[in-house]
Amino acid sequence: VKDHRTAIHALRQLHLMGTPATLLLVGDGPCLEATRAEATICRVEDHVRFLGQRDDVADLWQAADVALLSSLSEGISVALLEAMATSVPVVATDVGGNREIVASEVTGLLAPRGDAAGLAMQLQTLLQNNDLRLRYGSASRERVIERFNKHTMHQAYARMYEELTNAMATATACVR
């Protein structure tokens, strides 16, 4: 679901476009070996770091220039929220909760699902423009603080439950 294959291909495209970068992948799982093999096939294995399980992800975000999320589908991505809370601008696929979290052209850039070339272009835009990267990073942090804090999220859940309860009551009344 995270579509690391597309992330690897985006890195390859980025290099072909003349913008060298290093991709850090945190975690492990059943796709790890296939992802390593894809990096080798794409000849970017020297530019991909497989970091395994880490307890210092906040430190890694602080060292990052851009967060990349190439998911095929997504709910509310904790990884995106963590990156944005650390003032890291985002390049992500325009799927599911990503479009709720990322304000396109404000906190980051979105590309279609599975579009390695599109992700590479968005990455290049941010990697080659330090002022834009800093502006999006600052806006990212503000957005997370404003919209994704516990208080705001609890209020949103309470409103949703109230709306559902009212809708159920109305539906029940109509059936009688």
JSON list of C-alpha atoms in Angstrom, two decimals:
[
{"chain": "A", "resi": 1, "resn": "VAL", "atom": "CA", "xyz": [0.00, 0.00, 0.00]},
{"chain": "A", "resi": 2, "resn": "LYS", "atom": "CA", "xyz": [2.91, 2.40, 0.69]},
{"chain": "A", "resi": 3, "resn": "ASP", "atom": "CA", "xyz": [4.08, 1.77, -2.89]},
{"chain": "A", "resi": 4, "resn": "HIS", "atom": "CA", "xyz": [7.81, 1.93, -2.28]},
{"chain": "A", "resi": 5, "resn": "ARG", "atom": "CA", "xyz": [8.31, 0.82, -5.88]},
{"chain": "A", "resi": 6, "resn": "THR", "atom": "CA", "xyz": [6.96, 4.16, -7.11]},
{"chain": "A", "resi": 7, "resn": "ALA", "atom": "CA", "xyz": [9.14, 6.01, -4.58]},
{"chain": "A", "resi": 8, "resn": "ILE", "atom": "CA", "xyz": [12.22, 4.19, -5.95]},
{"chain": "A", "resi": 9, "resn": "HIS", "atom": "CA", "xyz": [11.20, 5.04, -9.52]},
{"chain": "A", "resi": 10, "resn": "ALA", "atom": "CA", "xyz": [10.62, 8.67, -8.53]},
{"chain": "A", "resi": 11, "resn": "LEU", "atom": "CA", "xyz": [14.15, 8.76, -7.09]},
{"chain": "A", "resi": 12, "resn": "ARG", "atom": "CA", "xyz": [15.49, 7.34, -10.36]},
{"chain": "A", "resi": 13, "resn": "GLN", "atom": "CA", "xyz": [13.58, 9.98, -12.35]},
{"chain": "A", "resi": 14, "resn": "LEU", "atom": "CA", "xyz": [14.88, 12.69, -10.05]},
{"chain": "A", "resi": 15, "resn": "HIS", "atom": "CA", "xyz": [18.46, 11.58, -10.70]},
{"chain": "A", "resi": 16, "resn": "LEU", "atom": "CA", "xyz": [17.82, 11.46, -14.46]},
{"chain": "A", "resi": 17, "resn": "MET", "atom": "CA", "xyz": [16.51, 15.03, -14.21]},
{"chain": "A", "resi": 18, "resn": "GLY", "atom": "CA", "xyz": [19.84, 16.09, -12.71]},
{"chain": "A", "resi": 19, "resn": "THR", "atom": "CA", "xyz": [18.71, 16.42, -9.09]},
{"chain": "A", "resi": 20, "resn": "PRO", "atom": "CA", "xyz": [20.59, 13.95, -6.91]},
{"chain": "A", "resi": 21, "resn": "ALA", "atom": "CA", "xyz": [18.88, 12.93, -3.69]},
{"chain": "A", "resi": 22, "resn": "THR", "atom": "CA", "xyz": [18.98, 10.21, -1.07]},
{"chain": "A", "resi": 23, "resn": "LEU", "atom": "CA", "xyz": [15.85, 8.33, -0.02]},
{"chain": "A", "resi": 24, "resn": "LEU", "atom": "CA", "xyz": [15.64, 7.21, 3.60]},
{"chain": "A", "resi": 25, "resn": "LEU", "atom": "CA", "xyz": [13.22, 4.35, 4.23]},
{"chain": "A", "resi": 26, "resn": "VAL", "atom": "CA", "xyz": [12.31, 3.63, 7.85]},
{"chain": "A", "resi": 27, "resn": "GLY", "atom": "CA", "xyz": [10.75, 0.35, 8.94]},
{"chain": "A", "resi": 28, "resn": "ASP", "atom": "CA", "xyz": [10.71, -3.18, 7.60]},
{"chain": "A", "resi": 29, "resn": "GLY", "atom": "CA", "xyz": [8.19, -5.73, 6.50]},
{"chain": "A", "resi": 30, "resn": "PRO", "atom": "CA", "xyz": [7.36, -8.26, 3.82]},
{"chain": "A", "resi": 31, "resn": "CYS", "atom": "CA", "xyz": [8.19, -5.86, 0.93]},
{"chain": "A", "resi": 32, "resn": "LEU", "atom": "CA", "xyz": [11.70, -5.01, 2.14]},
{"chain": "A", "resi": 33, "resn": "GLU", "atom": "CA", "xyz": [13.62, -7.39, -0.12]},
{"chain": "A", "resi": 34, "resn": "ALA", "atom": "CA", "xyz": [11.51, -6.51, -3.17]},
{"chain": "A", "resi": 35, "resn": "THR", "atom": "CA", "xyz": [12.15, -2.83, -2.48]},
{"chain": "A", "resi": 36, "resn": "ARG", "atom": "CA", "xyz": [15.90, -3.46, -2.19]},
{"chain": "A", "resi": 37, "resn": "ALA", "atom": "CA", "xyz": [15.79, -5.36, -5.48]},
{"chain": "A", "resi": 38, "resn": "GLU", "atom": "CA", "xyz": [13.86, -2.52, -7.16]},
{"chain": "A", "resi": 39, "resn": "ALA", "atom": "CA", "xyz": [16.51, -0.03, -6.03]},
{"chain": "A", "resi": 40, "resn": "THR", "atom": "CA", "xyz": [19.17, -2.24, -7.60]},
{"chain": "A", "resi": 41, "resn": "ILE", "atom": "CA", "xyz": [17.21, -2.67, -10.84]},
{"chain": "A", "resi": 42, "resn": "CYS", "atom": "CA", "xyz": [16.75, 1.12, -11.05]},
{"chain": "A", "resi": 43, "resn": "ARG", "atom": "CA", "xyz": [20.47, 1.63, -10.27]},
{"chain": "A", "resi": 44, "resn": "VAL", "atom": "CA", "xyz": [19.78, 3.88, -7.29]},
{"chain": "A", "resi": 45, "resn": "GLU", "atom": "CA", "xyz": [20.79, 1.41, -4.57]},
{"chain": "A", "resi": 46, "resn": "ASP", "atom": "CA", "xyz": [23.63, 3.73, -3.50]},
{"chain": "A", "resi": 47, "resn": "HIS", "atom": "CA", "xyz": [21.06, 6.49, -2.92]},
{"chain": "A", "resi": 48, "resn": "VAL", "atom": "CA", "xyz": [18.55, 4.51, -0.83]},
{"chain": "A", "resi": 49, "resn": "ARG", "atom": "CA", "xyz": [19.14, 3.95, 2.86]},
{"chain": "A", "resi": 50, "resn": "PHE", "atom": "CA", "xyz": [17.14, 1.15, 4.47]},
{"chain": "A", "resi": 51, "resn": "LEU", "atom": "CA", "xyz": [17.17, 2.21, 8.11]},
{"chain": "A", "resi": 52, "resn": "GLY", "atom": "CA", "xyz": [14.98, -0.52, 9.62]},
{"chain": "A", "resi": 53, "resn": "GLN", "atom": "CA", "xyz": [12.91, 0.06, 12.76]},
{"chain": "A", "resi": 54, "resn": "ARG", "atom": "CA", "xyz": [13.92, 3.29, 14.50]},
{"chain": "A", "resi": 55, "resn": "ASP", "atom": "CA", "xyz": [13.06, 5.07, 17.73]},
{"chain": "A", "resi": 56, "resn": "ASP", "atom": "CA", "xyz": [14.52, 8.39, 16.57]},
{"chain": "A", "resi": 57, "resn": "VAL", "atom": "CA", "xyz": [12.15, 9.22, 13.71]},
{"chain": "A", "resi": 58, "resn": "ALA", "atom": "CA", "xyz": [11.74, 12.81, 14.97]},
{"chain": "A", "resi": 59, "resn": "ASP", "atom": "CA", "xyz": [15.49, 13.31, 14.56]},
{"chain": "A", "resi": 60, "resn": "LEU", "atom": "CA", "xyz": [15.31, 11.89, 11.05]},
{"chain": "A", "resi": 61, "resn": "TRP", "atom": "CA", "xyz": [12.51, 14.31, 10.14]},
{"chain": "A", "resi": 62, "resn": "GLN", "atom": "CA", "xyz": [14.61, 17.21, 11.38]},
{"chain": "A", "resi": 63, "resn": "ALA", "atom": "CA", "xyz": [17.41, 16.13, 9.03]},
{"chain": "A", "resi": 64, "resn": "ALA", "atom": "CA", "xyz": [15.07, 15.73, 6.03]},
{"chain": "A", "resi": 65, "resn": "ASP", "atom": "CA", "xyz": [14.54, 18.30, 3.28]},
{"chain": "A", "resi": 66, "resn": "VAL", "atom": "CA", "xyz": [11.24, 16.82, 2.07]},
{"chain": "A", "resi": 67, "resn": "ALA", "atom": "CA", "xyz": [8.87, 14.05, 3.17]},
{"chain": "A", "resi": 68, "resn": "LEU", "atom": "CA", "xyz": [7.74, 11.66, 0.44]},
{"chain": "A", "resi": 69, "resn": "LEU", "atom": "CA", "xyz": [4.67, 9.45, 0.76]},
{"chain": "A", "resi": 70, "resn": "SER", "atom": "CA", "xyz": [3.89, 7.44, -2.37]},
{"chain": "A", "resi": 71, "resn": "SER", "atom": "CA", "xyz": [0.95, 5.44, -0.98]},
{"chain": "A", "resi": 72, "resn": "LEU", "atom": "CA", "xyz": [-1.68, 3.87, -3.23]},
{"chain": "A", "resi": 73, "resn": "SER", "atom": "CA", "xyz": [-4.29, 4.55, -0.54]},
{"chain": "A", "resi": 74, "resn": "GLU", "atom": "CA", "xyz": [-4.05, 6.20, 2.84]},
{"chain": "A", "resi": 75, "resn": "GLY", "atom": "CA", "xyz": [-6.08, 7.13, 5.88]},
{"chain": "A", "resi": 76, "resn": "ILE", "atom": "CA", "xyz": [-4.74, 9.86, 8.11]},
{"chain": "A", "resi": 77, "resn": "SER", "atom": "CA", "xyz": [-0.99, 9.32, 7.80]},
{"chain": "A", "resi": 78, "resn": "VAL", "atom": "CA", "xyz": [0.86, 9.67, 11.09]},
{"chain": "A", "resi": 79, "resn": "ALA", "atom": "CA", "xyz": [4.11, 9.89, 9.11]},
{"chain": "A", "resi": 80, "resn": "LEU", "atom": "CA", "xyz": [2.85, 12.96, 7.22]},
{"chain": "A", "resi": 81, "resn": "LEU", "atom": "CA", "xyz": [1.65, 14.59, 10.43]},
{"chain": "A", "resi": 82, "resn": "GLU", "atom": "CA", "xyz": [5.01, 13.91, 12.12]},
{"chain": "A", "resi": 83, "resn": "ALA", "atom": "CA", "xyz": [6.94, 15.35, 9.19]},
{"chain": "A", "resi": 84, "resn": "MET", "atom": "CA", "xyz": [4.76, 18.43, 8.96]},
{"chain": "A", "resi": 85, "resn": "ALA", "atom": "CA", "xyz": [4.91, 19.00, 12.74]},
{"chain": "A", "resi": 86, "resn": "THR", "atom": "CA", "xyz": [8.69, 19.15, 12.30]},
{"chain": "A", "resi": 87, "resn": "SER", "atom": "CA", "xyz": [8.35, 21.81, 9.55]},
{"chain": "A", "resi": 88, "resn": "VAL", "atom": "CA", "xyz": [9.13, 19.39, 6.73]},
{"chain": "A", "resi": 89, "resn": "PRO", "atom": "CA", "xyz": [7.28, 20.08, 3.46]},
{"chain": "A", "resi": 90, "resn": "VAL", "atom": "CA", "xyz": [5.54, 17.15, 1.83]},
{"chain": "A", "resi": 91, "resn": "VAL", "atom": "CA", "xyz": [5.31, 15.47, -1.56]},
{"chain": "A", "resi": 92, "resn": "ALA", "atom": "CA", "xyz": [2.57, 12.85, -1.49]},
{"chain": "A", "resi": 93, "resn": "THR", "atom": "CA", "xyz": [0.13, 11.01, -3.67]},
{"chain": "A", "resi": 94, "resn": "ASP", "atom": "CA", "xyz": [-3.30, 12.56, -3.97]},
{"chain": "A", "resi": 95, "resn": "VAL", "atom": "CA", "xyz": [-5.17, 9.74, -2.24]},
{"chain": "A", "resi": 96, "resn": "GLY", "atom": "CA", "xyz": [-7.42, 9.33, 0.79]},
{"chain": "A", "resi": 97, "resn": "GLY", "atom": "CA", "xyz": [-6.47, 11.35, 3.84]},
{"chain": "A", "resi": 98, "resn": "ASN", "atom": "CA", "xyz": [-3.39, 12.82, 2.17]},
{"chain": "A", "resi": 99, "resn": "ARG", "atom": "CA", "xyz": [-5.52, 15.48, 0.51]},
{"chain": "A", "resi": 100, "resn": "GLU", "atom": "CA", "xyz": [-7.00, 16.33, 3.92]},
{"chain": "A", "resi": 101, "resn": "ILE", "atom": "CA", "xyz": [-3.60, 16.71, 5.54]},
{"chain": "A", "resi": 102, "resn": "VAL", "atom": "CA", "xyz": [-1.60, 18.34, 2.73]},
{"chain": "A", "resi": 103, "resn": "ALA", "atom": "CA", "xyz": [-2.81, 21.73, 1.54]},
{"chain": "A", "resi": 104, "resn": "SER", "atom": "CA", "xyz": [-1.52, 21.55, -2.03]},
{"chain": "A", "resi": 105, "resn": "GLU", "atom": "CA", "xyz": [0.83, 24.39, -2.92]},
{"chain": "A", "resi": 106, "resn": "VAL", "atom": "CA", "xyz": [0.68, 25.60, 0.70]},
{"chain": "A", "resi": 107, "resn": "THR", "atom": "CA", "xyz": [2.22, 22.82, 2.81]},
{"chain": "A", "resi": 108, "resn": "GLY", "atom": "CA", "xyz": [3.42, 20.56, 0.03]},
{"chain": "A", "resi": 109, "resn": "LEU", "atom": "CA", "xyz": [2.66, 19.13, -3.38]},
{"chain": "A", "resi": 110, "resn": "LEU", "atom": "CA", "xyz": [0.46, 16.26, -4.50]},
{"chain": "A", "resi": 111, "resn": "ALA", "atom": "CA", "xyz": [0.80, 13.92, -7.48]},
{"chain": "A", "resi": 112, "resn": "PRO", "atom": "CA", "xyz": [-1.45, 11.16, -8.81]},
{"chain": "A", "resi": 113, "resn": "ARG", "atom": "CA", "xyz": [-1.18, 7.68, -7.34]},
{"chain": "A", "resi": 114, "resn": "GLY", "atom": "CA", "xyz": [1.51, 5.59, -9.05]},
{"chain": "A", "resi": 115, "resn": "ASP", "atom": "CA", "xyz": [2.97, 8.57, -10.94]},
{"chain": "A", "resi": 116, "resn": "ALA", "atom": "CA", "xyz": [6.72, 8.32, -10.36]},
{"chain": "A", "resi": 117, "resn": "ALA", "atom": "CA", "xyz": [7.47, 11.08, -12.90]},
{"chain": "A", "resi": 118, "resn": "GLY", "atom": "CA", "xyz": [4.93, 13.39, -11.23]},
{"chain": "A", "resi": 119, "resn": "LEU", "atom": "CA", "xyz": [6.39, 12.73, -7.79]},
{"chain": "A", "resi": 120, "resn": "ALA", "atom": "CA", "xyz": [9.90, 13.33, -9.16]},
{"chain": "A", "resi": 121, "resn": "MET", "atom": "CA", "xyz": [8.83, 16.67, -10.64]},
{"chain": "A", "resi": 122, "resn": "GLN", "atom": "CA", "xyz": [7.25, 17.72, -7.33]},
{"chain": "A", "resi": 123, "resn": "LEU", "atom": "CA", "xyz": [10.35, 16.64, -5.41]},
{"chain": "A", "resi": 124, "resn": "GLN", "atom": "CA", "xyz": [12.58, 18.55, -7.81]},
{"chain": "A", "resi": 125, "resn": "THR", "atom": "CA", "xyz": [10.45, 21.68, -7.38]},
{"chain": "A", "resi": 126, "resn": "LEU", "atom": "CA", "xyz": [11.01, 21.62, -3.63]},
{"chain": "A", "resi": 127, "resn": "LEU", "atom": "CA", "xyz": [14.60, 20.41, -3.62]},
{"chain": "A", "resi": 128, "resn": "GLN", "atom": "CA", "xyz": [15.68, 23.16, -6.01]},
{"chain": "A", "resi": 129, "resn": "ASN", "atom": "CA", "xyz": [13.84, 25.99, -4.27]},
{"chain": "A", "resi": 130, "resn": "ASN", "atom": "CA", "xyz": [14.99, 26.53, -0.69]},
{"chain": "A", "resi": 131, "resn": "ASP", "atom": "CA", "xyz": [12.64, 29.50, -0.10]},
{"chain": "A", "resi": 132, "resn": "LEU", "atom": "CA", "xyz": [9.61, 27.51, -1.24]},
{"chain": "A", "resi": 133, "resn": "ARG", "atom": "CA", "xyz": [10.69, 24.53, 0.87]},
{"chain": "A", "resi": 134, "resn": "LEU", "atom": "CA", "xyz": [11.04, 26.74, 3.96]},
{"chain": "A", "resi": 135, "resn": "ARG", "atom": "CA", "xyz": [7.68, 28.44, 3.31]},
{"chain": "A", "resi": 136, "resn": "TYR", "atom": "CA", "xyz": [5.87, 25.11, 2.86]},
{"chain": "A", "resi": 137, "resn": "GLY", "atom": "CA", "xyz": [7.65, 23.68, 5.92]},
{"chain": "A", "resi": 138, "resn": "SER", "atom": "CA", "xyz": [6.55, 26.58, 8.09]},
{"chain": "A", "resi": 139, "resn": "ALA", "atom": "CA", "xyz": [2.98, 26.34, 6.79]},
{"chain": "A", "resi": 140, "resn": "SER", "atom": "CA", "xyz": [3.07, 22.57, 7.41]},
{"chain": "A", "resi": 141, "resn": "ARG", "atom": "CA", "xyz": [3.84, 23.03, 11.08]},
{"chain": "A", "resi": 142, "resn": "GLU", "atom": "CA", "xyz": [1.15, 25.70, 11.46]},
{"chain": "A", "resi": 143, "resn": "ARG", "atom": "CA", "xyz": [-1.42, 23.46, 9.77]},
{"chain": "A", "resi": 144, "resn": "VAL", "atom": "CA", "xyz": [-0.69, 20.50, 12.05]},
{"chain": "A", "resi": 145, "resn": "ILE", "atom": "CA", "xyz": [-0.82, 22.67, 15.17]},
{"chain": "A", "resi": 146, "resn": "GLU", "atom": "CA", "xyz": [-4.06, 24.32, 14.05]},
{"chain": "A", "resi": 147, "resn": "ARG", "atom": "CA", "xyz": [-6.00, 21.41, 12.53]},
{"chain": "A", "resi": 148, "resn": "PHE", "atom": "CA", "xyz": [-4.59, 18.18, 13.91]},
{"chain": "A", "resi": 149, "resn": "ASN", "atom": "CA", "xyz": [-4.18, 18.81, 17.61]},
{"chain": "A", "resi": 150, "resn": "LYS", "atom": "CA", "xyz": [-6.05, 16.68, 20.14]},
{"chain": "A", "resi": 151, "resn": "HIS", "atom": "CA", "xyz": [-8.61, 19.34, 21.05]},
{"chain": "A", "resi": 152, "resn": "THR", "atom": "CA", "xyz": [-9.59, 20.10, 17.45]},
{"chain": "A", "resi": 153, "resn": "MET", "atom": "CA", "xyz": [-9.74, 16.41, 16.53]},
{"chain": "A", "resi": 154, "resn": "HIS", "atom": "CA", "xyz": [-11.86, 15.57, 19.60]},
{"chain": "A", "resi": 155, "resn": "GLN", "atom": "CA", "xyz": [-14.28, 18.37, 18.67]},
{"chain": "A", "resi": 156, "resn": "ALA", "atom": "CA", "xyz": [-14.50, 17.06, 15.10]},
{"chain": "A", "resi": 157, "resn": "TYR", "atom": "CA", "xyz": [-15.24, 13.53, 16.33]},
{"chain": "A", "resi": 158, "resn": "ALA", "atom": "CA", "xyz": [-17.88, 14.85, 18.74]},
{"chain": "A", "resi": 159, "resn": "ARG", "atom": "CA", "xyz": [-19.57, 16.79, 15.90]},
{"chain": "A", "resi": 160, "resn": "MET", "atom": "CA", "xyz": [-19.48, 13.73, 13.67]},
{"chain": "A", "resi": 161, "resn": "TYR", "atom": "CA", "xyz": [-21.05, 11.51, 16.35]},
{"chain": "A", "resi": 162, "resn": "GLU", "atom": "CA", "xyz": [-23.71, 14.15, 17.03]},
{"chain": "A", "resi": 163, "resn": "GLU", "atom": "CA", "xyz": [-24.54, 14.37, 13.33]},
{"chain": "A", "resi": 164, "resn": "LEU", "atom": "CA", "xyz": [-24.73, 10.58, 13.07]},
{"chain": "A", "resi": 165, "resn": "THR", "atom": "CA", "xyz": [-26.92, 10.35, 16.16]},
{"chain": "A", "resi": 166, "resn": "ASN", "atom": "CA", "xyz": [-29.26, 13.04, 14.79]},
{"chain": "A", "resi": 167, "resn": "ALA", "atom": "CA", "xyz": [-29.38, 11.32, 11.40]},
{"chain": "A", "resi": 168, "resn": "MET", "atom": "CA", "xyz": [-30.21, 7.98, 13.07]},
{"chain": "A", "resi": 169, "resn": "ALA", "atom": "CA", "xyz": [-32.94, 9.63, 15.16]},
{"chain": "A", "resi": 170, "resn": "THR", "atom": "CA", "xyz": [-34.42, 11.25, 12.06]},
{"chain": "A", "resi": 171, "resn": "ALA", "atom": "CA", "xyz": [-34.28, 7.99, 10.11]},
{"chain": "A", "resi": 172, "resn": "THR", "atom": "CA", "xyz": [-35.95, 6.12, 13.00]},
{"chain": "A", "resi": 173, "resn": "ALA", "atom": "CA", "xyz": [-38.69, 8.77, 13.25]},
{"chain": "A", "resi": 174, "resn": "CYS", "atom": "CA", "xyz": [-39.37, 8.51, 9.50]},
{"chain": "A", "resi": 175, "resn": "VAL", "atom": "CA", "xyz": [-39.74, 4.73, 9.70]},
{"chain": "A", "resi": 176, "resn": "ARG", "atom": "CA", "xyz": [-42.37, 4.86, 12.44]}
]
